[in-house]
Short mmCIF file of C-alpha atoms (C1' of nucleotides) in Angstrom, two decimals:
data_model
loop_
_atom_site.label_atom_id
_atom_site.label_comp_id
_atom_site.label_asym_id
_atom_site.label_seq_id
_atom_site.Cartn_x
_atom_site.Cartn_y
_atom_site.Cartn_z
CA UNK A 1 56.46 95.28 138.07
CA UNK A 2 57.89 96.37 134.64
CA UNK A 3 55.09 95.66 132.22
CA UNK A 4 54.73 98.18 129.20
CA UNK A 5 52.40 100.47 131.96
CA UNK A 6 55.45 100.55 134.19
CA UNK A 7 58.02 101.80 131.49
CA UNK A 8 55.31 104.79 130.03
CA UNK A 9 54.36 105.79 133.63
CA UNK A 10 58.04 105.94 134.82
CA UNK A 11 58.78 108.09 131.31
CA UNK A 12 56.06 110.20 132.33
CA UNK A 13 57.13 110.81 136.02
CA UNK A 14 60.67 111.44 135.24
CA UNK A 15 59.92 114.06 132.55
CA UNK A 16 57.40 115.81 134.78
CA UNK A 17 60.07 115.46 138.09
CA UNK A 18 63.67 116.38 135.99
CA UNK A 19 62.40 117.55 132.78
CA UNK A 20 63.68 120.87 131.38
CA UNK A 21 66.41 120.70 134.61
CA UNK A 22 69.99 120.10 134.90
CA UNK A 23 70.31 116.63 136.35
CA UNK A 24 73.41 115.15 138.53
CA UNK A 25 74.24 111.68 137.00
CA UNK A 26 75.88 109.19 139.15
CA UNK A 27 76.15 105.65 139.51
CA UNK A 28 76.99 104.65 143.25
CA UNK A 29 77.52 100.63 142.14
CA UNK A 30 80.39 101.83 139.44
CA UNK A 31 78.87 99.80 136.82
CA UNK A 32 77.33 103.08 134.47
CA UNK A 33 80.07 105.01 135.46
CA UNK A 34 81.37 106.38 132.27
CA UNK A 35 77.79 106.70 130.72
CA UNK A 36 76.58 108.88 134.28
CA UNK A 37 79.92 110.77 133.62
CA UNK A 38 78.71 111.67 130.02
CA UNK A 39 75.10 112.67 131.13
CA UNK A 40 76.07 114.62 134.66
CA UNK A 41 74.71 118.18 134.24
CA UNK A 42 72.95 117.86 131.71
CA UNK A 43 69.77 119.09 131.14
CA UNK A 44 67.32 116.23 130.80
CA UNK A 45 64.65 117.09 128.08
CA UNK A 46 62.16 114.38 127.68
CA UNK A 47 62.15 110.74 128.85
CA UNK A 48 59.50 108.44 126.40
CA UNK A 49 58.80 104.55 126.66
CA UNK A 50 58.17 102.13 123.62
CA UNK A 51 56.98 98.97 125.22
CA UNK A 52 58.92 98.25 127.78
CA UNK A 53 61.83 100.32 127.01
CA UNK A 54 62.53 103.74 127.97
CA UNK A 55 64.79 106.54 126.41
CA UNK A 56 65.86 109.39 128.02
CA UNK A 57 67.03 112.50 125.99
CA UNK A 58 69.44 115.03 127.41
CA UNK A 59 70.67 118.55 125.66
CA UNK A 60 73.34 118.51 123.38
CA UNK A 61 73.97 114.70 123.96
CA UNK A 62 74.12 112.84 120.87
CA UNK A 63 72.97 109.81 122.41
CA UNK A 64 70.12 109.01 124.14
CA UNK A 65 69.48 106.93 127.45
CA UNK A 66 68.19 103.80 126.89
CA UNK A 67 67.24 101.45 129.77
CA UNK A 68 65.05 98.05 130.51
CA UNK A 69 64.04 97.00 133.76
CA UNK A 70 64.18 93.34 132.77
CA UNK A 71 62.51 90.74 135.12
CA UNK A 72 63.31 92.94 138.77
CA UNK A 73 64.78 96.17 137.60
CA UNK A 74 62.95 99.60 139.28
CA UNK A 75 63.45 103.12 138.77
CA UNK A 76 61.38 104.76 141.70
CA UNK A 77 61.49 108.66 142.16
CA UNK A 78 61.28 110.01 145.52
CA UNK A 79 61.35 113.15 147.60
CA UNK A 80 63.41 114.99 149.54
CA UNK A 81 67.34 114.78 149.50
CA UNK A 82 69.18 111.90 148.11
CA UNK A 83 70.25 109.14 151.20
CA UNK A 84 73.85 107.83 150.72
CA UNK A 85 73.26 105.36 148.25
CA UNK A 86 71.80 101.28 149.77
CA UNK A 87 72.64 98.51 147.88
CA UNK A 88 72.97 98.21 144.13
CA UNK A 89 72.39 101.19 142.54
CA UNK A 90 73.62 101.40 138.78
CA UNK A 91 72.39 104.99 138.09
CA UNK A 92 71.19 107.73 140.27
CA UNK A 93 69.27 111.29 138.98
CA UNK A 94 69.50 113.61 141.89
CA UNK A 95 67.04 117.11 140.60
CA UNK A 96 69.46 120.58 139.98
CA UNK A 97 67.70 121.90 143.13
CA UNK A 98 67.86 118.86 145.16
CA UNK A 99 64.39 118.13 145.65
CA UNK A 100 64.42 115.00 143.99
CA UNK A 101 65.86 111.56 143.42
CA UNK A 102 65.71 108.43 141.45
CA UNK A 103 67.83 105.42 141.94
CA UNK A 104 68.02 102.57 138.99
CA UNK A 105 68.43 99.04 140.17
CA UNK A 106 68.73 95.34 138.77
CA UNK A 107 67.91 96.98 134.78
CA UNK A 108 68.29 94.25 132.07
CA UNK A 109 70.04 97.17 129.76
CA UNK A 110 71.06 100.51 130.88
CA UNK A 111 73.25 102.31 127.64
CA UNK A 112 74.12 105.21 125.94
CA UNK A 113 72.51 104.18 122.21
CA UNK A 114 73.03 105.99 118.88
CA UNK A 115 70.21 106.99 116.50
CA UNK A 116 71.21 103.71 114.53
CA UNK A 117 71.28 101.38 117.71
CA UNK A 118 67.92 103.36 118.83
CA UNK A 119 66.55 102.27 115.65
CA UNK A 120 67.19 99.05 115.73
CA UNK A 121 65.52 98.26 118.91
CA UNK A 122 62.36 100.28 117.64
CA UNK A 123 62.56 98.34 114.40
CA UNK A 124 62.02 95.29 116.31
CA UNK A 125 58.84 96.13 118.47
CA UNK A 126 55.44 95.66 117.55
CA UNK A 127 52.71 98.40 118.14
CA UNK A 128 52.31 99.56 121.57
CA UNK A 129 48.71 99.54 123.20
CA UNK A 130 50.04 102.61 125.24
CA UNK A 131 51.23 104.96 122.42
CA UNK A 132 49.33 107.30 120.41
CA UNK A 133 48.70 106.05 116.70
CA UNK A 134 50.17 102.77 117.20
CA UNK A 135 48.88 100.42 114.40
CA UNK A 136 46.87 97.44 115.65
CA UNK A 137 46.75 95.82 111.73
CA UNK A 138 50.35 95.89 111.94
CA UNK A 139 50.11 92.93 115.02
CA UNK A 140 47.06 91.26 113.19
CA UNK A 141 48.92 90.68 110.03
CA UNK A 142 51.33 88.80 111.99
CA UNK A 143 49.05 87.42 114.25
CA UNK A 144 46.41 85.88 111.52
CA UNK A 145 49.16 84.17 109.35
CA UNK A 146 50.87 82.24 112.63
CA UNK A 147 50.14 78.85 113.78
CA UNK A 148 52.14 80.05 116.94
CA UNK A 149 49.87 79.87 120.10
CA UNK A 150 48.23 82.97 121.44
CA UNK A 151 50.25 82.75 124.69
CA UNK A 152 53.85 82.75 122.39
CA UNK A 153 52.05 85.68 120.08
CA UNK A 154 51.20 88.13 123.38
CA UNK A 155 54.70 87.59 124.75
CA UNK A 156 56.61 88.42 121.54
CA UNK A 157 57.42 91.86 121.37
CA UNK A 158 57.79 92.19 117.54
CA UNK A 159 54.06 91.41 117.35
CA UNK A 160 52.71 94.00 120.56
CA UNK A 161 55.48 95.76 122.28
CA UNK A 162 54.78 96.13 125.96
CA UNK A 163 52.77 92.92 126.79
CA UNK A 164 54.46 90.60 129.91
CA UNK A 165 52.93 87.82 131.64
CA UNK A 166 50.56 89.23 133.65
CA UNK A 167 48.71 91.11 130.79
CA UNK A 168 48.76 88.27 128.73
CA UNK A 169 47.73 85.99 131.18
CA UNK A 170 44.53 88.04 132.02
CA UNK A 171 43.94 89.43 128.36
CA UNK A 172 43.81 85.37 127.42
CA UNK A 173 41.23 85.16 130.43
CA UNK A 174 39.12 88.06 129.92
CA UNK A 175 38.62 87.13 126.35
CA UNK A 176 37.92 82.93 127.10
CA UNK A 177 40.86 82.29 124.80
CA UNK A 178 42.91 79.27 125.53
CA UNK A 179 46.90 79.76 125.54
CA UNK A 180 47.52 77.27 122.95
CA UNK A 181 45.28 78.42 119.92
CA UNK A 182 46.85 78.97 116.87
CA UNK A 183 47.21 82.81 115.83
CA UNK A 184 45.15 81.59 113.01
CA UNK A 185 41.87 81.35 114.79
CA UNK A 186 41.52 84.17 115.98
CA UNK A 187 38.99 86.29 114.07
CA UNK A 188 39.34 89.64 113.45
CA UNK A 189 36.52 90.84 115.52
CA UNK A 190 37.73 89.15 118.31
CA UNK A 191 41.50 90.82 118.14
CA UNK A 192 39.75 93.91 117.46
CA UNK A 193 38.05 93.25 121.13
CA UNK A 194 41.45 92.49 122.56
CA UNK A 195 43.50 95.16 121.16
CA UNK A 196 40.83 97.70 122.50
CA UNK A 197 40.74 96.50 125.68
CA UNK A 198 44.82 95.99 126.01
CA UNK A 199 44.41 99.68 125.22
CA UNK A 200 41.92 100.18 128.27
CA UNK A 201 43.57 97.80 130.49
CA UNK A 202 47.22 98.99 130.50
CA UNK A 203 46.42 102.60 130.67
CA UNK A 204 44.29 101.75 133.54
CA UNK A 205 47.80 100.67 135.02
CA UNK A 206 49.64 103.09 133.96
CA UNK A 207 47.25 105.63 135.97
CA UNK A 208 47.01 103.58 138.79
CA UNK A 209 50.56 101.99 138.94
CA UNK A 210 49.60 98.03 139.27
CA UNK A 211 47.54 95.72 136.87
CA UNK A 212 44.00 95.88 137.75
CA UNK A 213 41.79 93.49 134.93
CA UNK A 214 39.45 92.34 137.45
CA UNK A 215 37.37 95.60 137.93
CA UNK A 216 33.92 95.73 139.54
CA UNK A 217 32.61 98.33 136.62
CA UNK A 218 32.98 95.61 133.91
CA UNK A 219 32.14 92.06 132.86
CA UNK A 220 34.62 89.17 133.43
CA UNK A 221 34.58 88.33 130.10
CA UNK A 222 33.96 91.77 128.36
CA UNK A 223 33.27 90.02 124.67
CA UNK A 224 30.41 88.17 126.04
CA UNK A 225 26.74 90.20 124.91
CA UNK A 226 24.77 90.30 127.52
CA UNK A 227 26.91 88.31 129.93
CA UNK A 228 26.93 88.26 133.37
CA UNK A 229 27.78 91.57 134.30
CA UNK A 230 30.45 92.70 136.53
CA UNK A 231 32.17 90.31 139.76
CA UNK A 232 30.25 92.94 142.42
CA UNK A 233 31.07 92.47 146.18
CA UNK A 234 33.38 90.06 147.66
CA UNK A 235 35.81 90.41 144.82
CA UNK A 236 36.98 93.22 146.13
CA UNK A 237 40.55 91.84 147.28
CA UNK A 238 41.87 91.01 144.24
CA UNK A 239 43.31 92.32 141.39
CA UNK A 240 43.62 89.53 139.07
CA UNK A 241 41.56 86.76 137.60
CA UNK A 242 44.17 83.85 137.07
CA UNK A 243 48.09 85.35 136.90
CA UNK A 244 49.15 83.17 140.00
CA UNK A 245 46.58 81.86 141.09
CA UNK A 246 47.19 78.44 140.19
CA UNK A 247 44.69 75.81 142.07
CA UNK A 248 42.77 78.41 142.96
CA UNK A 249 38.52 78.25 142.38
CA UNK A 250 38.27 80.62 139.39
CA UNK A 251 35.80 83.45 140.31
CA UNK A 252 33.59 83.31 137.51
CA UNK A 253 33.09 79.61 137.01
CA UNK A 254 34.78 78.30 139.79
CA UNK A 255 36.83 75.30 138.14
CA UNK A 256 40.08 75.69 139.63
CA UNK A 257 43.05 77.40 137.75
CA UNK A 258 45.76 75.57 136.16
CA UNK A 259 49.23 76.40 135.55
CA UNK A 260 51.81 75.32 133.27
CA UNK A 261 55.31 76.60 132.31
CA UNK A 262 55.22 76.60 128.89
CA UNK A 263 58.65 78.47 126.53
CA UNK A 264 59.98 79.05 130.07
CA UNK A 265 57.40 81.24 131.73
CA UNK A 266 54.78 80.92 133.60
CA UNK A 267 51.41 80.41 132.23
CA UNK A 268 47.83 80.41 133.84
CA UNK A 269 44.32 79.96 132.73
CA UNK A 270 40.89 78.71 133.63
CA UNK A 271 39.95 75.07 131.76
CA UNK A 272 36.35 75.92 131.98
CA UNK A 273 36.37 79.76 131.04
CA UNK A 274 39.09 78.94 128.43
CA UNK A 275 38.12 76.04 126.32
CA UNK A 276 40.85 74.91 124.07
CA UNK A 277 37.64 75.37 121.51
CA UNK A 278 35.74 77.95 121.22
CA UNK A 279 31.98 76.94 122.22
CA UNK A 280 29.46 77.42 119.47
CA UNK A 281 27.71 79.82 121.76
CA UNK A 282 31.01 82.06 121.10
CA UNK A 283 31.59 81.82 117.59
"C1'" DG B 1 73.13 81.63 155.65
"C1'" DA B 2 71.23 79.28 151.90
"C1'" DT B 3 67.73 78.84 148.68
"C1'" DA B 4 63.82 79.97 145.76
"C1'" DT B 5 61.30 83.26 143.13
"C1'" DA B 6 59.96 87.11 139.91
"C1'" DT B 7 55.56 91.04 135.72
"C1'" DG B 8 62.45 89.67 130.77
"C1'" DT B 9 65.67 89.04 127.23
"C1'" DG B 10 69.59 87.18 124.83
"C1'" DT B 11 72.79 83.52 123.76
"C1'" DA B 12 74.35 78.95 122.95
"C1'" DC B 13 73.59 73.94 122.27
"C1'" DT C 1 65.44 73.87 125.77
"C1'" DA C 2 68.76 75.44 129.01
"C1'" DC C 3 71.19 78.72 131.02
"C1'" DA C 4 73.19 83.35 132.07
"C1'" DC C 5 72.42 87.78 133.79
"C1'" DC C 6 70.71 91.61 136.93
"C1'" DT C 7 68.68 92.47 142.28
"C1'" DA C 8 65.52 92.40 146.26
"C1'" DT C 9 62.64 89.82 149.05
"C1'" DA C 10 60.39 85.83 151.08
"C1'" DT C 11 60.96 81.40 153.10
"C1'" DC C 12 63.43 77.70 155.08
"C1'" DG C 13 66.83 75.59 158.14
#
DNA sequence: GATATATGTGTAC
DNA sequence: TACACCTATATCG
């Protein structure tokens, strides 16, 4: 499920499971050979994630690991010695005592980058919800001057780095805004809202490991004063309010869910939570 | 066994 | 806008 929360929690594992330890690099499926080759018994220092790409830094390597899980790529870490290898695995970790394992499968990009090519990709993201002192006005500079719709802005990773589907899906939900409104109409105290609770949200999943935005403890719509407050019992099965749930009786006004696939992917929102204008009651 | 699907990105037309 | 790519899993015949 590689979302931004994915790529931070997985940085955080592997440093705390291989960091400071020599690490065997392999890659069972051939296709990272020479780059496992390069970073076999090494010590791996520090692994860090900027949206939803992760780097992995190893001692006296002038390069640094740089992988993306794509649409289907995992990375789990597991216990216990290393099985032969099953299926397509481009890159295996096994711990310097054994202990531990991690096998990388179906990544979009798995390289050895330079501190130019590093650079590059960094220079491209937008600020990341899940990183200290990331810079919200950079994304609402960008986000104020486009007519683009909210659904293309939330996707594009030069505006917020670490935003996929799901997130957006639910951050459009939770904040009644419909997919297609212009960047331009969004006011600023209404990003502000967002941005803080993207920040809530995806380190919620990063602690838990899934996406959890419908949550008991809170409203449905957290902008909304004095709202209804939180879904209560009966909700207690789901995690989501609208990502796939197309046709479904939305579970705060119970209009049914539509879907669309709009620049490709997958969209999903709720006609009568998300009016394509804002009611005055909103403004 | 074949097909469809996916929380993504990059390229070409 | 379409497709290519990477892989596992679910569903259908």
């Amino acid at each position: 499920m590689p979302e931004g929360h994915t790529l931070h929690r997985l940085a955080r594992d592997l440093t705390s499971t291989f960091g400071g330890r020599t690490v065997t690099a392999s890659s069972p499926q051939g296709r990272f050979a020479g780059g496992a080759a390069l970073l076999d018994g090494r010590v791996l220092l520090e692994a860090d994630a900027w949206g939803k790409h992760l780097f992995v830094d190893f001692a006296e390597a002038d390069r640094r690991l740089h992988v993306h899980l794509g649409l289907y790529g995992a990375w789990p870490i597991a216990a216990g010695p290393a099985p032969a290898p099953v299926g397509a695995v481009r890159l295996r970790f096994v711990g310097g005592d054994g202990s531990s394992y991690a096998d990388l499968r179906g990544p979009t990009a798995c390289d050895l980058l330079t501190p130019a090519e590093t650079r590059r990709i960094l220079d491209g993201l937008g600020p990341d919800p899940l990183r200290d002192g990331a810079d919200p006005e950079r994304a609402w500079d960008r986000i104020r001057r486009s007519r683009a719709p909210l659904a293309t802005l939330l996707m594009d990773q030069s505006v917020i780095a670490g935003i996929g589907n799901v997130y957006r899906a639910e951050i459009l939900f939770r904040h009644r805004l419909h997919p297609l409104r212009p960047g331009t109409s969004l006011t600023r105290p209404r990003f502000e809202a967002v941005w803080g609770d993207l920040v809530a949200l995806m380190t919620d999943g990063m602690r838990e490991g899934r996406i959890r935005t419908l949550r008991e403890s809170d409203r449905p719509h957290p902008a909304d004063s004095g709202g209804r407050a939180g879904p209560g019992a009966g909700w207690r099965d789901a995690d989501v309010y609208v990502y796939r749930r197309a046709g479904e009786a939305c579970r705060v006004c119970g209009r049914p869910i539509r879907h669309e696939v709009v620049g490709g992917r997958n969209l999903f929102w709720c006609q009568g939570c998300q009016p394509p204008i804002r009611p005055r009651s909103l403004r």
